Coordinates of C-alpha atoms in Angstrom, one line a residue:
M79 CA -12.3 -132.1 -10.8
L80 CA -10.5 -130.8 -7.1
R81 CA -12.7 -128.5 -4.9
R82 CA -12.2 -125.3 -4.0
A83 CA -13.5 -124.4 -0.4
R84 CA -14.6 -120.8 0.7
H85 CA -14.2 -119.0 3.7
P86 CA -16.2 -120.5 6.6
D87 CA -18.4 -118.1 9.0
P88 CA -16.1 -117.1 11.1
A89 CA -19.1 -117.9 14.5
R90 CA -17.9 -121.5 12.4
S91 CA -14.2 -121.5 12.8
G92 CA -12.9 -121.2 16.3
G93 CA -11.3 -124.4 16.5
A94 CA -14.0 -127.1 15.9
E95 CA -12.7 -130.1 13.9
G96 CA -14.4 -132.7 11.4
L97 CA -15.9 -131.9 8.0
D98 CA -16.2 -128.4 6.9
P99 CA -20.0 -127.8 5.8
V100 CA -19.6 -125.0 3.2
L101 CA -17.1 -126.8 0.5
A102 CA -18.1 -125.8 -2.9
G103 CA -17.0 -124.8 -6.4
E104 CA -13.3 -126.1 -7.9
M105 CA -10.2 -126.3 -6.4
T106 CA -8.0 -125.6 -9.2
R107 CA -5.6 -122.9 -8.0
I108 CA -3.0 -124.7 -5.6
G109 CA 0.9 -124.4 -4.7
V110 CA 3.0 -126.1 -2.8
V111 CA 6.3 -124.7 -0.8
R112 CA 8.7 -127.1 -0.4
N113 CA 11.7 -127.6 1.5
P114 CA 13.9 -129.9 -0.4
Q115 CA 16.4 -130.0 2.9
S116 CA 13.6 -130.9 5.5
H117 CA 14.1 -134.5 6.3
G118 CA 12.0 -135.9 5.3
N119 CA 12.5 -135.0 1.7
R120 CA 16.5 -135.8 2.4
I121 CA 15.8 -139.2 3.1
R122 CA 12.4 -140.1 0.2
P123 CA 13.3 -136.9 -2.2
P124 CA 9.6 -136.7 -3.4
G125 CA 8.6 -136.0 -7.3
P126 CA 7.7 -133.4 -9.5
A127 CA 4.6 -131.8 -9.2
P128 CA 1.4 -132.3 -11.2
E129 CA 1.6 -130.4 -14.5
D130 CA -1.6 -127.7 -12.4
V131 CA 0.0 -127.4 -9.6
R132 CA 2.4 -124.6 -8.9
L133 CA 5.9 -125.4 -6.9
V134 CA 8.4 -123.1 -5.3
E135 CA 11.0 -124.0 -2.9
P136 CA 12.0 -120.3 -2.2
I137 CA 15.8 -120.3 0.5
G138 CA 15.3 -117.4 2.9
R139 CA 12.6 -115.2 4.1
E140 CA 13.2 -112.9 1.2
A141 CA 12.2 -115.3 -1.2
L142 CA 9.8 -117.2 0.4
K143 CA 7.7 -113.2 1.2
A144 CA 8.1 -113.1 -3.0
A145 CA 7.1 -116.6 -3.5
L146 CA 3.8 -116.2 -1.3
D147 CA 3.3 -112.4 -3.0
D148 CA 3.1 -113.9 -6.3
F149 CA 0.3 -116.5 -5.2
A150 CA -1.6 -113.7 -3.4
R151 CA -1.5 -111.6 -6.5
T152 CA -2.8 -114.5 -8.6
G153 CA -5.0 -116.4 -6.2
L154 CA -4.6 -119.4 -4.4
D155 CA -7.6 -122.1 -3.5
L156 CA -4.9 -124.8 -1.5
L157 CA -1.5 -123.9 -0.2
V158 CA 0.1 -126.7 0.9
I159 CA 3.3 -126.6 3.2
D160 CA 6.3 -129.1 2.5
G161 CA 8.5 -129.9 5.2
G162 CA 9.1 -129.5 8.7
D163 CA 7.4 -127.2 11.8
G164 CA 10.4 -124.7 10.6
T165 CA 8.9 -123.9 7.7
V166 CA 5.3 -124.0 8.5
R167 CA 6.6 -121.7 10.8
D168 CA 8.2 -119.5 8.7
V169 CA 4.9 -119.5 6.2
I170 CA 2.4 -118.8 8.1
S171 CA 4.4 -116.2 9.5
L172 CA 4.1 -114.6 6.5
L173 CA 0.5 -115.5 5.3
P174 CA -0.6 -111.6 7.5
H175 CA 1.5 -109.8 5.3
T176 CA 1.0 -111.8 2.1
F177 CA -2.5 -113.0 2.1
G178 CA -4.2 -110.3 4.8
E179 CA -7.2 -112.1 5.5
A180 CA -8.0 -113.9 2.6
T181 CA -5.9 -116.5 3.6
P182 CA -6.1 -120.1 1.6
L183 CA -7.0 -123.1 2.7
L184 CA -3.5 -124.8 4.1
A185 CA -2.5 -128.7 3.9
V186 CA 1.0 -129.5 6.1
L187 CA 3.1 -132.6 4.8
P188 CA 5.3 -134.0 7.8
S189 CA 8.4 -133.9 6.2
G190 CA 10.8 -132.6 8.8
K191 CA 12.5 -133.9 12.2
T192 CA 9.5 -134.0 14.7
N193 CA 6.2 -132.4 13.0
V194 CA 4.7 -131.4 16.1
L195 CA 1.9 -129.8 13.9
A196 CA 0.6 -132.6 12.3
I197 CA 0.7 -134.4 15.3
D198 CA -1.6 -132.7 17.1
L199 CA -4.1 -132.4 13.3
G200 CA -3.5 -136.4 13.5
T201 CA -1.6 -136.0 9.8
A202 CA -0.6 -139.6 8.7
E203 CA 2.7 -139.9 9.1
G204 CA 3.6 -140.3 5.8
W205 CA 1.4 -138.0 4.1
R206 CA 2.5 -136.8 0.4
L207 CA 1.4 -134.2 -1.9
E208 CA -0.5 -136.5 -3.8
D209 CA -2.6 -137.8 -0.7
A210 CA -3.0 -134.2 -0.1
L211 CA -4.4 -133.7 -3.6
R212 CA -6.6 -136.8 -3.0
A213 CA -8.2 -135.5 0.0
A214 CA -9.1 -132.7 -2.2
R215 CA -10.7 -134.1 -4.7
R216 CA -12.8 -135.8 -2.4
E217 CA -16.7 -134.4 -1.9
N218 CA -16.7 -133.5 1.5
P219 CA -12.4 -133.7 2.9
T220 CA -11.5 -133.1 6.5
I221 CA -10.9 -129.6 7.4
K222 CA -9.6 -128.9 11.5
S223 CA -9.1 -125.3 12.3
R224 CA -6.3 -124.1 14.7
P225 CA -5.3 -120.4 16.0
P226 CA -1.6 -120.0 15.9
L227 CA 0.5 -118.0 18.7
R228 CA 1.3 -114.8 17.4
V229 CA 4.4 -113.3 19.2
S230 CA 5.1 -109.4 18.3
W231 CA 7.9 -107.6 19.3
A232 CA 7.7 -103.9 20.9
D233 CA 10.1 -102.6 18.9
D234 CA 7.6 -103.5 15.3
K235 CA 10.3 -106.0 14.1
P236 CA 7.9 -108.9 11.8
C237 CA 5.3 -111.1 14.2
L238 CA 5.9 -114.5 14.0
Q239 CA 3.2 -117.0 13.9
G240 CA 3.8 -120.4 15.2
F241 CA 2.0 -123.4 17.9
F242 CA 4.6 -124.1 20.9
F243 CA 6.8 -121.3 22.5
G244 CA 9.1 -121.5 25.4
V245 CA 11.7 -120.0 27.3
G246 CA 14.2 -121.1 29.8
A247 CA 14.2 -125.0 29.5
P248 CA 12.4 -125.3 26.1
V249 CA 15.3 -123.6 24.8
K250 CA 18.1 -125.2 26.4
A251 CA 16.0 -128.6 25.4
T252 CA 15.7 -126.9 21.8
N253 CA 20.0 -126.7 21.3
L254 CA 19.9 -130.0 23.3
A255 CA 17.2 -131.9 20.6
Q256 CA 19.6 -129.9 17.7
R257 CA 22.7 -131.9 18.7
V258 CA 19.9 -134.8 19.3
H259 CA 19.2 -134.6 15.3
K260 CA 22.5 -134.5 14.5
V261 CA 23.8 -137.7 16.0
G262 CA 20.9 -139.4 14.0
F263 CA 17.7 -139.6 15.9
F264 CA 14.2 -138.3 14.9
H265 CA 10.7 -138.4 14.9
N266 CA 9.6 -139.1 18.2
F267 CA 11.8 -141.0 19.8
A268 CA 13.9 -137.8 19.7
V269 CA 11.3 -135.8 21.0
A270 CA 11.6 -138.2 24.0
L271 CA 15.4 -138.5 23.9
T272 CA 15.3 -134.6 24.5
I273 CA 12.7 -134.4 27.7
G274 CA 14.2 -137.3 28.8
T275 CA 17.7 -135.8 29.1
A276 CA 16.3 -132.4 29.7
A277 CA 14.4 -133.9 32.9
L278 CA 17.7 -135.9 34.1
G279 CA 19.7 -132.8 34.0
A280 CA 17.0 -130.5 36.1
L281 CA 16.1 -133.4 38.7
F282 CA 19.7 -134.1 39.4
G283 CA 21.4 -130.5 39.4
G284 CA 22.0 -128.7 42.0
S285 CA 20.4 -125.0 42.5
R286 CA 22.9 -123.2 39.9
D287 CA 23.0 -126.1 37.6
E288 CA 22.1 -125.0 33.9
W289 CA 19.2 -126.6 33.7
R290 CA 18.1 -125.3 37.0
E291 CA 18.9 -121.7 37.8
G292 CA 16.1 -120.3 35.3
V293 CA 16.2 -117.4 33.6
P294 CA 15.1 -113.5 34.1
A295 CA 11.4 -113.2 32.9
R296 CA 8.7 -110.6 33.2
L297 CA 5.2 -112.3 33.0
V298 CA 1.5 -110.1 32.4
L299 CA -1.3 -112.1 31.9
D300 CA -4.4 -109.9 30.3
G301 CA -2.7 -106.6 32.2
E302 CA -2.1 -108.5 35.6
A303 CA 1.7 -108.8 36.7
Q304 CA 2.6 -111.9 37.4
G305 CA 5.5 -112.7 40.4
E306 CA 8.7 -111.2 40.1
G307 CA 11.7 -114.1 39.4
H308 CA 13.7 -116.3 37.4
R309 CA 11.3 -118.8 36.1
F310 CA 12.1 -122.3 34.7
A311 CA 10.0 -122.4 32.1
V312 CA 7.4 -120.7 30.5
I313 CA 6.0 -122.1 27.8
L314 CA 2.3 -121.3 25.7
T315 CA 0.5 -122.8 22.5
A316 CA -2.6 -123.3 20.7
L317 CA -1.9 -127.0 20.1
K318 CA -4.5 -129.7 21.7
R319 CA -2.2 -132.4 21.2
L320 CA 1.0 -133.5 21.7
P321 CA 3.5 -136.3 20.8
F322 CA 3.0 -139.2 23.4
G323 CA 0.2 -138.1 24.7
L324 CA 2.1 -135.3 27.5
K325 CA -0.6 -132.3 28.7
P326 CA 1.3 -130.2 30.4
F327 CA -1.0 -128.2 30.3
G328 CA -3.6 -130.1 31.6
A329 CA -6.7 -131.6 29.9
P330 CA -6.5 -131.2 26.2
R331 CA -9.0 -127.3 25.2
E332 CA -9.2 -125.1 23.1
G333 CA -7.5 -121.8 23.6
L334 CA -4.6 -120.2 24.5
K335 CA -3.1 -122.0 27.4
L336 CA 0.6 -121.4 29.5
L337 CA 2.3 -123.1 32.1
D338 CA 4.9 -120.9 34.7
V339 CA 7.4 -123.0 36.9
D340 CA 9.7 -121.4 39.2
A341 CA 13.4 -121.3 39.2
P342 CA 15.4 -123.4 41.0
P343 CA 12.1 -125.7 40.4
R344 CA 10.6 -127.5 43.9
R345 CA 10.2 -131.1 44.1
L346 CA 10.3 -131.7 40.7
H347 CA 10.9 -135.3 40.3
K348 CA 6.9 -135.3 41.9
A349 CA 5.8 -133.0 40.0
L350 CA 7.1 -133.4 37.1
P351 CA 5.3 -136.7 35.8
L352 CA 1.9 -134.8 37.6
M353 CA 2.0 -132.8 35.2
L354 CA 3.3 -133.9 31.9
S355 CA 0.1 -136.4 32.8
G356 CA -2.5 -133.6 32.7
K357 CA -3.7 -133.9 36.2
T358 CA -4.9 -131.5 38.5
V359 CA -3.3 -130.9 41.5
P360 CA -3.7 -127.9 43.5
A361 CA -0.3 -128.1 45.7
L362 CA 1.4 -127.8 42.1
E363 CA 0.2 -124.4 42.6
G364 CA 1.9 -123.4 45.5
L365 CA 5.2 -124.9 44.6
G366 CA 5.5 -122.7 41.4
Y367 CA 3.9 -124.8 38.9
R368 CA 0.7 -122.5 37.5
R369 CA -1.2 -123.1 34.3
R370 CA -3.7 -120.4 32.9
D371 CA -5.6 -120.2 30.0
P372 CA -5.0 -115.8 29.2
S373 CA -6.1 -114.3 26.5
A374 CA -3.1 -112.2 25.8
V375 CA 1.2 -112.4 27.7
S376 CA 3.3 -110.0 28.1
L377 CA 7.0 -111.8 28.4
S378 CA 10.2 -109.2 28.7
G379 CA 13.6 -109.9 30.7
G380 CA 15.5 -110.6 27.3
A381 CA 15.4 -113.6 27.5
P382 CA 15.9 -115.9 24.0
F383 CA 12.7 -117.8 23.1
V384 CA 12.5 -121.1 21.2
L385 CA 9.7 -121.5 18.9
D386 CA 8.9 -124.4 16.6
G387 CA 11.7 -125.7 16.6
E388 CA 14.4 -122.4 16.2
V389 CA 15.3 -120.3 18.9
F390 CA 15.3 -116.4 18.9
D391 CA 16.9 -113.4 20.4
G392 CA 14.5 -112.0 23.2
G393 CA 12.9 -108.6 24.1
D394 CA 9.4 -106.9 25.1
L395 CA 7.2 -109.0 23.7
T396 CA 3.5 -110.0 23.3
I397 CA 2.0 -113.3 22.4
H398 CA -1.6 -113.4 22.3
L399 CA -3.9 -115.6 19.0
G400 CA -3.8 -114.7 15.8
P401 CA -6.9 -115.6 13.5
P402 CA -8.0 -119.6 13.2
L403 CA -5.8 -121.1 10.1
R404 CA -7.5 -123.6 8.3
F405 CA -6.0 -127.3 7.2
L406 CA -6.7 -129.6 5.1
V407 CA -6.4 -133.0 6.5
G408 CA -7.9 -135.9 4.8

């Protein structure tokens, strides 16, 4: 019989990993949101869901919201997201508008191209629906908690939630990655190729090169305005682990983490390997490479931003952590 997870004590849910101490009861209400067009599902089509599992394959935000509204009305103990990072972002962005504070336990099937959240959670690369259901049957399944980034516009557009946000070079790298995927490179190799190509452009381009010139971005951290000017990159995450062990934010830790790099980047050939390895080098701060752990970030200037693999129009933005989400991982 499947086990149902009660909502944990908020004091115990702030990102701790391991066995959830409050699992109890029967987990009988299970829903699956599947993206059949995700990379993994196209090359390895999944089979039908069990009869007692409610499967939806919505196309577009409105259809997805309607499906989640229906799940919320009838109640859900486990919501399985079968798709890539973009599908995860779309689902968790709608959770506050559908489930409110009564968010169900989540499980992510790594069916996309890069699956950054699944890498951070330690989900097995080939994890499928049947594996998630077996994990839910265990007496003490492993639950991990992650607070998403919540991105809000000043003009009251619906907020977005995700785990990896970037302005400047990350947007250019994302546009490049889409071309890489079209050529046929996926998963960690695609990430490596994108980072490598972006690094070469930034290293060897002139100050007016598209990789180095940066974008206008006014940054305010916890109410304190930062230096004016163009920025090579502003990157935020709530993740603890990135592909290939990259550590641009320093040592892995809980909470909101930010990397702010001036444009054009100075001594990038020396700074880049130090930043990506997570080393703390005080001299880098004076060169325009700043790591911070803010509680809230305000960003304006109009530059587009990327959130979990998709580029969105910029504006006057506020970014902070949303309530932690709980993920079944094994």
